[in-house]
PDB file of C-alpha atoms in Angstrom:
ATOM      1  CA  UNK A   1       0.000   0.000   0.000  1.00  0.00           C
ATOM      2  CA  UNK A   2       1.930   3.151  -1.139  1.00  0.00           C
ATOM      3  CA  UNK A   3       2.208   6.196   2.490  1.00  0.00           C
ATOM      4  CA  UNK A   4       0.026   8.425   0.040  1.00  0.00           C
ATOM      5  CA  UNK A   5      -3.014   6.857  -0.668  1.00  0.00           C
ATOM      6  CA  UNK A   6      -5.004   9.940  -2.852  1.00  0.00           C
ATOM      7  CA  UNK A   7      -6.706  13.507  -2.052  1.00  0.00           C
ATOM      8  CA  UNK A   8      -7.585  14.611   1.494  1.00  0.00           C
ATOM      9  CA  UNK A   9      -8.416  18.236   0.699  1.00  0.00           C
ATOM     10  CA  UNK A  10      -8.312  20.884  -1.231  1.00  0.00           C
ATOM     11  CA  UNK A  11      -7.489  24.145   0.528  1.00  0.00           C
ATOM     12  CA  UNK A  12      -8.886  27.697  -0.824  1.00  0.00           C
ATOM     13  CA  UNK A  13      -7.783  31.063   0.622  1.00  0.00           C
ATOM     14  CA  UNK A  14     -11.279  33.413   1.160  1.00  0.00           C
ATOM     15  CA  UNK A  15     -11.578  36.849   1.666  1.00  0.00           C
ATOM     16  CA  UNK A  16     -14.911  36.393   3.973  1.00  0.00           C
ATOM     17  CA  UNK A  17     -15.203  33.241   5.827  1.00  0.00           C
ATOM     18  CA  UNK A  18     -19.289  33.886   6.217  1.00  0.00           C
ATOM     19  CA  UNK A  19     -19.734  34.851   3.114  1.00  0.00           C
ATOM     20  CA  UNK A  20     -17.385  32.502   1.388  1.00  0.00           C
ATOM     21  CA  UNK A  21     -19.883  29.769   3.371  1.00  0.00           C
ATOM     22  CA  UNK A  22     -23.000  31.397   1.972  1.00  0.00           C
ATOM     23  CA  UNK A  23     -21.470  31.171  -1.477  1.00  0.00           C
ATOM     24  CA  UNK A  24     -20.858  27.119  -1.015  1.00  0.00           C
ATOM     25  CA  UNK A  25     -24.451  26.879  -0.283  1.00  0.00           C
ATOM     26  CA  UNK A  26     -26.039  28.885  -2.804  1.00  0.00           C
ATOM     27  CA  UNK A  27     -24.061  25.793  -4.953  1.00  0.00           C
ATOM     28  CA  UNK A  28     -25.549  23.106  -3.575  1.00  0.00           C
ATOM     29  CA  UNK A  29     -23.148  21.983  -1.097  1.00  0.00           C
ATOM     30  CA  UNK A  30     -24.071  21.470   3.014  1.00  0.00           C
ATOM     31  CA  UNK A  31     -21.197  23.365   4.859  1.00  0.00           C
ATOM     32  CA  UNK A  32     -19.951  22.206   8.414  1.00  0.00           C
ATOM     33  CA  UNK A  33     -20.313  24.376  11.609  1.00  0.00           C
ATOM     34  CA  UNK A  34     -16.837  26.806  11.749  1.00  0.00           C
ATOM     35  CA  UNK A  35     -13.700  25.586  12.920  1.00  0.00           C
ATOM     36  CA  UNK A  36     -11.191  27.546  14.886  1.00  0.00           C
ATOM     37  CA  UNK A  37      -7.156  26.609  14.825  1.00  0.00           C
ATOM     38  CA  UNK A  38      -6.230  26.975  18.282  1.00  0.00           C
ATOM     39  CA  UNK A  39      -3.984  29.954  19.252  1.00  0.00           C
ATOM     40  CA  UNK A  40      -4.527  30.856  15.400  1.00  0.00           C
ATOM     41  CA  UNK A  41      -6.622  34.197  13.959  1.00  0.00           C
ATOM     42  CA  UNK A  42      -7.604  31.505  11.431  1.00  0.00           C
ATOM     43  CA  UNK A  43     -11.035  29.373  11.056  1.00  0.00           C
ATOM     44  CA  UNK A  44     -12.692  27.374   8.368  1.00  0.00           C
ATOM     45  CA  UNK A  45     -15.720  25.987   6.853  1.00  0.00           C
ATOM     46  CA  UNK A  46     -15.891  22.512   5.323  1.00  0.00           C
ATOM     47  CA  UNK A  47     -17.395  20.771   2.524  1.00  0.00           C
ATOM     48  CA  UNK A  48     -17.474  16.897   3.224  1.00  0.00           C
ATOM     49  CA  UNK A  49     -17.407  15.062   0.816  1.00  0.00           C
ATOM     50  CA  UNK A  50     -17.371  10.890   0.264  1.00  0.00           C
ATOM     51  CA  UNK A  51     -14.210  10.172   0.371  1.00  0.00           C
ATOM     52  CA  UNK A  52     -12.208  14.381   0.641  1.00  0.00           C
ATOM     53  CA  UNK A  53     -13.274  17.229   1.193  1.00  0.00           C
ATOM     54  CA  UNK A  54     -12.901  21.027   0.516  1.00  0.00           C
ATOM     55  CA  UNK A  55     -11.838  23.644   2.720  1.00  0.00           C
ATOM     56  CA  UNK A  56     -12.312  27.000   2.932  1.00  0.00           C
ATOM     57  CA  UNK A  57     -10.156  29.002   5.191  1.00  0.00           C
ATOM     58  CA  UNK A  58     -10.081  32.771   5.829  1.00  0.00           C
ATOM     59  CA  UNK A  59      -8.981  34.983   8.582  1.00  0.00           C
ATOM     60  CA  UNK A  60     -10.857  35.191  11.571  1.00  0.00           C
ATOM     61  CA  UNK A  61      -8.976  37.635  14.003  1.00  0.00           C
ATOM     62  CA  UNK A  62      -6.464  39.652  12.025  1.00  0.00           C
ATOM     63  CA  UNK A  63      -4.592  40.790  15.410  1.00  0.00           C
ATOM     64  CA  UNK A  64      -3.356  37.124  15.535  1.00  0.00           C
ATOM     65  CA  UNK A  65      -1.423  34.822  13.832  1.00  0.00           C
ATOM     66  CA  UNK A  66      -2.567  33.698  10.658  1.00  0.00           C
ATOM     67  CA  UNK A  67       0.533  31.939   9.072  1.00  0.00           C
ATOM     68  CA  UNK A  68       0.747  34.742   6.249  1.00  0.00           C
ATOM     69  CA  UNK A  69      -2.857  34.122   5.044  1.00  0.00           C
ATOM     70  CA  UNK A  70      -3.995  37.987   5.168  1.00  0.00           C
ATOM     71  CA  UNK A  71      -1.234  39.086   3.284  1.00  0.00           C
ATOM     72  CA  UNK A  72      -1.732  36.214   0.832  1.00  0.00           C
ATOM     73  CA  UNK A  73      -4.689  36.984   0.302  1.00  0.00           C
ATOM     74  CA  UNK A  74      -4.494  40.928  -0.163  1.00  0.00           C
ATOM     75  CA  UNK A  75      -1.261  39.981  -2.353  1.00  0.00           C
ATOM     76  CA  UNK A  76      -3.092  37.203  -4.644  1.00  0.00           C
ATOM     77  CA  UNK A  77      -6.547  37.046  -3.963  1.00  0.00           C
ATOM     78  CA  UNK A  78      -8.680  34.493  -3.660  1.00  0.00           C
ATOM     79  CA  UNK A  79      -8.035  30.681  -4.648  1.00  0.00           C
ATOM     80  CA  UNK A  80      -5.991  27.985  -4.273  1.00  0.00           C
ATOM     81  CA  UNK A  81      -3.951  27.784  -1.379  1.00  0.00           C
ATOM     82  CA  UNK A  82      -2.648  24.421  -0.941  1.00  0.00           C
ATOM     83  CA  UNK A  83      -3.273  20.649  -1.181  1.00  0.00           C
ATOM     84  CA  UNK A  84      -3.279  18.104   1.357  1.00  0.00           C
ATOM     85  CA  UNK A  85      -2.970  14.299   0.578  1.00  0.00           C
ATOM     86  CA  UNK A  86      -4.415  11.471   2.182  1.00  0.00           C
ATOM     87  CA  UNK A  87      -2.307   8.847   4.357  1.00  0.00           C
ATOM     88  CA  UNK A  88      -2.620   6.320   6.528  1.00  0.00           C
ATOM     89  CA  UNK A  89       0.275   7.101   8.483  1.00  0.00           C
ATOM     90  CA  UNK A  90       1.846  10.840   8.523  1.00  0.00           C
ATOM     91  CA  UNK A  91       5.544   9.025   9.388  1.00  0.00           C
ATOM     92  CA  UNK A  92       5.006   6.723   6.178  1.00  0.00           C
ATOM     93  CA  UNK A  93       4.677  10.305   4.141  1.00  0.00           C
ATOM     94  CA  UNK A  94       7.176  12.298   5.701  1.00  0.00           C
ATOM     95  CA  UNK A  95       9.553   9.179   4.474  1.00  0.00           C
ATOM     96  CA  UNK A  96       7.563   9.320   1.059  1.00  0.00           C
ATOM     97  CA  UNK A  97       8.261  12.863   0.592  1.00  0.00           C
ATOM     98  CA  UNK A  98      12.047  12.110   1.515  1.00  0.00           C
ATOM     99  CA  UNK A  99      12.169   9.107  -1.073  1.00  0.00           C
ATOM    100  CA  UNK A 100      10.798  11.848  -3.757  1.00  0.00           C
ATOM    101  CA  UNK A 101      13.586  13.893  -3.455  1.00  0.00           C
ATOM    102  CA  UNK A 102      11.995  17.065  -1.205  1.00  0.00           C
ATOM    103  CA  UNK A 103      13.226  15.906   1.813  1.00  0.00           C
ATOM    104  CA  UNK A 104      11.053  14.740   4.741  1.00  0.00           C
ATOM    105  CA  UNK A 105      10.354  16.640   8.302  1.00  0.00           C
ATOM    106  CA  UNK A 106       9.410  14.873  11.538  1.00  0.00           C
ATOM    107  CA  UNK A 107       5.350  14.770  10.880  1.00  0.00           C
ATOM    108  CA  UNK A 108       3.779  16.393  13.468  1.00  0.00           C
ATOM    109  CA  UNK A 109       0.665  16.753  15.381  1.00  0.00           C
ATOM    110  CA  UNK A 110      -2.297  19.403  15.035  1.00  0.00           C
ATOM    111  CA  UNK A 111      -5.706  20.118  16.331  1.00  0.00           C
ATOM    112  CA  UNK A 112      -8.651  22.605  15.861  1.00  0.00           C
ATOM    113  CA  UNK A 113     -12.243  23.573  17.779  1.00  0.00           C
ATOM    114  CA  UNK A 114     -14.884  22.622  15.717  1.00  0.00           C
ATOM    115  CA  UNK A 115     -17.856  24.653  16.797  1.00  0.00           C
ATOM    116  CA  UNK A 116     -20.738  22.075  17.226  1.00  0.00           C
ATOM    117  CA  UNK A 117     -24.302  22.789  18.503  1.00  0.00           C
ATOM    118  CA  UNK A 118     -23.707  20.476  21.310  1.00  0.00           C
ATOM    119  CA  UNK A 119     -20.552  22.275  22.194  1.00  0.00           C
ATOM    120  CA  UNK A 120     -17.337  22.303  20.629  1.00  0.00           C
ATOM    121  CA  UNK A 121     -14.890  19.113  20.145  1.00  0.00           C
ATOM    122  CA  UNK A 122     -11.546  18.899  18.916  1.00  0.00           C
ATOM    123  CA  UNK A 123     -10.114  16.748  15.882  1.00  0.00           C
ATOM    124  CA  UNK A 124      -7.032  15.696  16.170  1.00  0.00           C
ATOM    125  CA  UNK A 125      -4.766  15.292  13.037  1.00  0.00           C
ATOM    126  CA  UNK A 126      -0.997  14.446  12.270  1.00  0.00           C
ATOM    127  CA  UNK A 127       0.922  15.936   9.568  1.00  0.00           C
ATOM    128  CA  UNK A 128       3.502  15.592   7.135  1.00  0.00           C
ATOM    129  CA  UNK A 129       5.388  17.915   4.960  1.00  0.00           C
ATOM    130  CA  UNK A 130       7.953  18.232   3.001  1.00  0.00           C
ATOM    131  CA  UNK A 131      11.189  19.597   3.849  1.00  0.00           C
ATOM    132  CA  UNK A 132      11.309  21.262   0.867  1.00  0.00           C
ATOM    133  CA  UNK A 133       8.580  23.257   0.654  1.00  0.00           C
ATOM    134  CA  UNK A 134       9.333  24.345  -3.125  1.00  0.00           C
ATOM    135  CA  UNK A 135       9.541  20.757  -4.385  1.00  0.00           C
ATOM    136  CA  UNK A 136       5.979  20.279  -5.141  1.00  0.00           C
ATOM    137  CA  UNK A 137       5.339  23.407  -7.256  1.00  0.00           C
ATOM    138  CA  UNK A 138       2.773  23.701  -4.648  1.00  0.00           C
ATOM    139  CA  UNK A 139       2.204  23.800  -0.989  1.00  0.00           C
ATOM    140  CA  UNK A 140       1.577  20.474  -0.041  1.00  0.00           C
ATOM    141  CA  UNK A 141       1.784  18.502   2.852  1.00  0.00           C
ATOM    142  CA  UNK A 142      -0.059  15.023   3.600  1.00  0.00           C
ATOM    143  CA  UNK A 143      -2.756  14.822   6.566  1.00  0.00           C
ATOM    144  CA  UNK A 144      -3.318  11.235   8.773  1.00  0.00           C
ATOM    145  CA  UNK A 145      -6.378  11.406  10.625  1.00  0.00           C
ATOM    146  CA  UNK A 146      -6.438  10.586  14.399  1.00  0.00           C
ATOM    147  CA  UNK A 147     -10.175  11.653  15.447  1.00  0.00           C
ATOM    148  CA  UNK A 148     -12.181  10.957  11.593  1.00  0.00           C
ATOM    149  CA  UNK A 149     -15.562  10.107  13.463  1.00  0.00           C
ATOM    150  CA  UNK A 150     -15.534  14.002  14.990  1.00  0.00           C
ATOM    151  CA  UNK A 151     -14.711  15.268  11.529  1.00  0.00           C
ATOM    152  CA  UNK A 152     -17.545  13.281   9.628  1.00  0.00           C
ATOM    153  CA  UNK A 153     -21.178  13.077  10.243  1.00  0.00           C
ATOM    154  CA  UNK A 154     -23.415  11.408   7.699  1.00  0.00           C
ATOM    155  CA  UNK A 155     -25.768  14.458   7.215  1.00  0.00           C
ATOM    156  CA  UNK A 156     -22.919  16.318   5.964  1.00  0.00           C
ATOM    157  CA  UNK A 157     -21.514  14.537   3.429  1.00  0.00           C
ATOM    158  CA  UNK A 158     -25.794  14.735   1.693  1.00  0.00           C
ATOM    159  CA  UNK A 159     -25.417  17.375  -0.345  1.00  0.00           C
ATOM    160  CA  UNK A 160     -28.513  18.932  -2.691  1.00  0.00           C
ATOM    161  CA  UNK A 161     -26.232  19.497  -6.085  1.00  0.00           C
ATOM    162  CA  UNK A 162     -25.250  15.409  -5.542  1.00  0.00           C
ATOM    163  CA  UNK A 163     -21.806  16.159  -5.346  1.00  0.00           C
ATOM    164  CA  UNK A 164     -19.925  12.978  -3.982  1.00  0.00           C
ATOM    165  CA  UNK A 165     -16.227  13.733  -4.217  1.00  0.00           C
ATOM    166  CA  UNK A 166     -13.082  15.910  -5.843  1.00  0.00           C
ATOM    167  CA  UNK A 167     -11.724  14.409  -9.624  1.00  0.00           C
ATOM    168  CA  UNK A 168      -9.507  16.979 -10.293  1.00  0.00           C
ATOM    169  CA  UNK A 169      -7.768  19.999  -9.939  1.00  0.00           C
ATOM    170  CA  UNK A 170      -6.743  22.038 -13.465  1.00  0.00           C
ATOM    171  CA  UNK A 171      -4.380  24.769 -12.995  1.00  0.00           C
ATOM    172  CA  UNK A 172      -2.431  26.999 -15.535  1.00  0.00           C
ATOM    173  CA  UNK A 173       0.834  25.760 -16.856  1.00  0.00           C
ATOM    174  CA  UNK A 174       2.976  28.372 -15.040  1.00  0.00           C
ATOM    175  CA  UNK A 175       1.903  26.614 -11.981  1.00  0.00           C
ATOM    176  CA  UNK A 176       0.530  23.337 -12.404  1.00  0.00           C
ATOM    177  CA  UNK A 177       3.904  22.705 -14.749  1.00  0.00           C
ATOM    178  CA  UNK A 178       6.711  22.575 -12.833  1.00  0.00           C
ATOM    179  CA  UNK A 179       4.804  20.357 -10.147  1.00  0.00           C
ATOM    180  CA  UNK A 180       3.890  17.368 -12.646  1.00  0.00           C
ATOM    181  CA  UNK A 181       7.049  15.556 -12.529  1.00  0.00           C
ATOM    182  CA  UNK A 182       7.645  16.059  -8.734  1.00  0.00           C
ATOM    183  CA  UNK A 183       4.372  14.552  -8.038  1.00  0.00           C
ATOM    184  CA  UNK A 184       5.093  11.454 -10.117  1.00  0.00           C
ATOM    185  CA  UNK A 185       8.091  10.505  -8.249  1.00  0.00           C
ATOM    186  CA  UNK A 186       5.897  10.090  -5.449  1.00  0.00           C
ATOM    187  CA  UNK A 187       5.173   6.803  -4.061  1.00  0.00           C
ATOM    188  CA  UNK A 188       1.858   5.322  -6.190  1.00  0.00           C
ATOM    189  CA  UNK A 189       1.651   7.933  -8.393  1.00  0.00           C
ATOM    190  CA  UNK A 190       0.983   7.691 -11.900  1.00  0.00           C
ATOM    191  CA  UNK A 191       2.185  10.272 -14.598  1.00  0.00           C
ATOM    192  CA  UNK A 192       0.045  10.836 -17.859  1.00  0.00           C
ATOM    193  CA  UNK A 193      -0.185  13.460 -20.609  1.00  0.00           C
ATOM    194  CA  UNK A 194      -0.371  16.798 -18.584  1.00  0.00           C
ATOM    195  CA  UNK A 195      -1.583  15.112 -16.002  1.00  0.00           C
ATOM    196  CA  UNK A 196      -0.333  13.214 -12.826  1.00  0.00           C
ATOM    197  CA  UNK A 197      -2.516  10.916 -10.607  1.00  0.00           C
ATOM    198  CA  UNK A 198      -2.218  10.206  -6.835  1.00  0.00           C
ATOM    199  CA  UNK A 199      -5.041   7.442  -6.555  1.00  0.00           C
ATOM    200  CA  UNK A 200      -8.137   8.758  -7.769  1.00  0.00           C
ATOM    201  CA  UNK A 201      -7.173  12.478  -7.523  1.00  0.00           C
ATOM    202  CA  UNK A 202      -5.594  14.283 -10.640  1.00  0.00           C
ATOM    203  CA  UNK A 203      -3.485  17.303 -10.815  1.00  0.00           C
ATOM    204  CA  UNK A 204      -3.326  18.828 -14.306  1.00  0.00           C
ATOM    205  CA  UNK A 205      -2.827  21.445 -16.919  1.00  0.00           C
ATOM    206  CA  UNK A 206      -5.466  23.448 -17.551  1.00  0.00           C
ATOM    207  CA  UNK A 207      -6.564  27.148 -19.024  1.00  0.00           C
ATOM    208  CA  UNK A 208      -7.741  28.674 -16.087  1.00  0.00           C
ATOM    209  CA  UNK A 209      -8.196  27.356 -12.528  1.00  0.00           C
ATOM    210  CA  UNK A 210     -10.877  24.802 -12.410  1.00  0.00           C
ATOM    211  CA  UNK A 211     -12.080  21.831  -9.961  1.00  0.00           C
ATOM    212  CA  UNK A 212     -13.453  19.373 -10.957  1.00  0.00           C
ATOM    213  CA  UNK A 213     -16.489  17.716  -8.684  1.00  0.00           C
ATOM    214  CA  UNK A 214     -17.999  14.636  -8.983  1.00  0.00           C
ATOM    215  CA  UNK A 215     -21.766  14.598  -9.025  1.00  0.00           C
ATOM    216  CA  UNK A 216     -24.178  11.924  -8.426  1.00  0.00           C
ATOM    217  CA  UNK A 217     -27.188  13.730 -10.538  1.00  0.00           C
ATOM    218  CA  UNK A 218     -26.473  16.050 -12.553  1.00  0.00           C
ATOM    219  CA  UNK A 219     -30.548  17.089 -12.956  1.00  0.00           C
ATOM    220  CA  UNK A 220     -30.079  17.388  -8.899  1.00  0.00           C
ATOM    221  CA  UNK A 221     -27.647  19.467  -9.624  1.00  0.00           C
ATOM    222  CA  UNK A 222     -28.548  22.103 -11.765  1.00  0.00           C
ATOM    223  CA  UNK A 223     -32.012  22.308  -9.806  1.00  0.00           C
ATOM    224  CA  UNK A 224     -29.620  23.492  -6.603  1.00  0.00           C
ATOM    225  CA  UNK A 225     -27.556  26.303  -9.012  1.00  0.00           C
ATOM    226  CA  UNK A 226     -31.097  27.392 -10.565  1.00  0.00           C
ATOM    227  CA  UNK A 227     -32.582  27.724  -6.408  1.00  0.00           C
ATOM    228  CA  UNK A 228     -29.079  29.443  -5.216  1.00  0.00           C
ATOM    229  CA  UNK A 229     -29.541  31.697  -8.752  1.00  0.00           C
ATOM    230  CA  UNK A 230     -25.872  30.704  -9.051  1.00  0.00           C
ATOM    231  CA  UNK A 231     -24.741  31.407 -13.345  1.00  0.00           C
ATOM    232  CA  UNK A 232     -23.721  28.348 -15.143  1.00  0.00           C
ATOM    233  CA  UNK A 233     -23.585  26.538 -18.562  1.00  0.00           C
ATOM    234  CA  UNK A 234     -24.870  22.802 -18.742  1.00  0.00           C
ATOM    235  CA  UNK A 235     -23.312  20.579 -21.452  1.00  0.00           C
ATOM    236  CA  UNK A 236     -23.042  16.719 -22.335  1.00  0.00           C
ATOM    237  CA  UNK A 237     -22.219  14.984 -19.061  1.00  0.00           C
ATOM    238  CA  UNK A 238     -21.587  18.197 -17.027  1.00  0.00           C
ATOM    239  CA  UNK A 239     -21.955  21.604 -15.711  1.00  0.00           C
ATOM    240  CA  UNK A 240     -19.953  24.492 -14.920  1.00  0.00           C
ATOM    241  CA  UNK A 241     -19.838  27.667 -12.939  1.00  0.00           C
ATOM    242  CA  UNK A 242     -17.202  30.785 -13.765  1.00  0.00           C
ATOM    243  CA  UNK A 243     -15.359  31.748 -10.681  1.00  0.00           C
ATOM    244  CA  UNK A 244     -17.144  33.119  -7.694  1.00  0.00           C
ATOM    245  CA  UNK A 245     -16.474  35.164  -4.488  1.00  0.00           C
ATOM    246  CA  UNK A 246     -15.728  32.741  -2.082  1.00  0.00           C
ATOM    247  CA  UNK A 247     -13.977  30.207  -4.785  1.00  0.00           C
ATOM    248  CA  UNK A 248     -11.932  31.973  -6.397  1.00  0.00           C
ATOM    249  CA  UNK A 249     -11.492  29.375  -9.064  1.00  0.00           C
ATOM    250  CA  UNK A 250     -14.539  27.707 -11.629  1.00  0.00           C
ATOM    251  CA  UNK A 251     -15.793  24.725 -11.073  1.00  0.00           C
ATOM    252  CA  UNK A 252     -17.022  22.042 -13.368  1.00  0.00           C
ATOM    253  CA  UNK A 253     -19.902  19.290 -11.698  1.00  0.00           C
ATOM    254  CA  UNK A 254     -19.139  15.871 -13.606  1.00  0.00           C
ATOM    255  CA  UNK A 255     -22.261  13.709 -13.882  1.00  0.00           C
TER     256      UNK A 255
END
């Protein structure tokens, strides 16, 4: 079994966390209660999906730390802000990320306050990143989850667009280039024209940034954009919606 198993999450950098959250609803999507990063001016929503999930992380307290997300943000705008894989053990990845040539540090442990009605609990994660944090073309690191049952509930991972996991990620050759071959040296991944693969998650080449979204029903689907009056074009097999605030990159629901 390779230390990197496929997609844990996609990370976007947005403006307004609220609004940002309203956004993700008006498309379909059921959004978690807010986490908080302890000690951090940071917090997040979350979109669970089957398998990954998306999340969207602004800045909560800007007299705190924020690990340079504020001035990311007013710097690049909204969008993609990093990509975390999925493992079954954070050590195994820190030595995968060694093997492929960016070095490996000590994974470590994290933790956040998710706000739940009941009162809040506290996932507990353990991470691994690479040493070199310019190997990847990308900022990437690889997630093992310690607490999954506090992350996951079954009501929301139902979402009203049918949207059932992450396919892909398209980004513009100036970025998504140079990180193709670094990402094939890694343990079980597979390289292909413009394209790499890390189990069922791609990372390609694309005209614009796009993410791609599986989607159970598409007819589901574009009945959710149509009651969130979101814009989009339907064609053969999918739909897709320009860039909003709050994504900062289009998406494209695959059906």
């Amino acid at each position: 079994m390779p230390a990197i198993t496929g997609l844990d999450h996609i990370i976007l950098a947005v403006a307004a966390l609220d609004a940002a959250r309203d956004t993700w609803r008006r498309l379909g999507f059921t959004v978690t209660p807010r986490g908080r990063h302890i000690g951090w001016g940071t917090a997040n929503y979350c979109i669970m999906l089957e398998a990954d999930y998306i999340e969207l992380l602004g800045v909560l307290d800007p007299t705190q730390f924020d690990n340079g997300l504020g001035e990311r943000l007013a710097r690049d705008g909204e969008g993609l802000l990093g990509i975390s894989l999925a493992t079954r053990s954070a050590d195994s990845a820190a030595a995968a990320f060694e093997a492929a040539g960016a070095g490996g540090e000590p994974a470590r442990d994290l933790a956040r306050l998710l706000d739940l009605p009941e009162g809040p609990v506290q996932p507990a994660f353990r991470l691994a990143y690479p040493a070199r944090r310019d190997a990847f073309g990308l900022s990437l690191f690889a997630t093992e989850h310690r607490t999954p049952e506090l992350l996951r509930r079954p009501e929301w991972e139902w979402h009203a667009n049918g949207a059932t996991g992450v396919l892909r990620l398209d980004l513009p050759a100036p970025l998504a280039g140079p990180a193709l071959a670094a990402w094939a040296a890694l343990d079980g991944a597979r390289l292909e024209a413009e394209s790499v693969m890390v189990g069922d998650f791609t990372l390609g080449i694309g005209e614009l940034p796009m993410l791609h979204i599986a989607t159970s029903n598409l007819d589901a689907c574009e009945s959710a954009l149509r009651d969130g009056r979101v814009a989009h074009t339907r064609h053969p097999g999918e739909i897709r919606v320009p860039p909003l605030p709050g994504t900062g990159l289009a998406l494209r629901f695959a059906g």
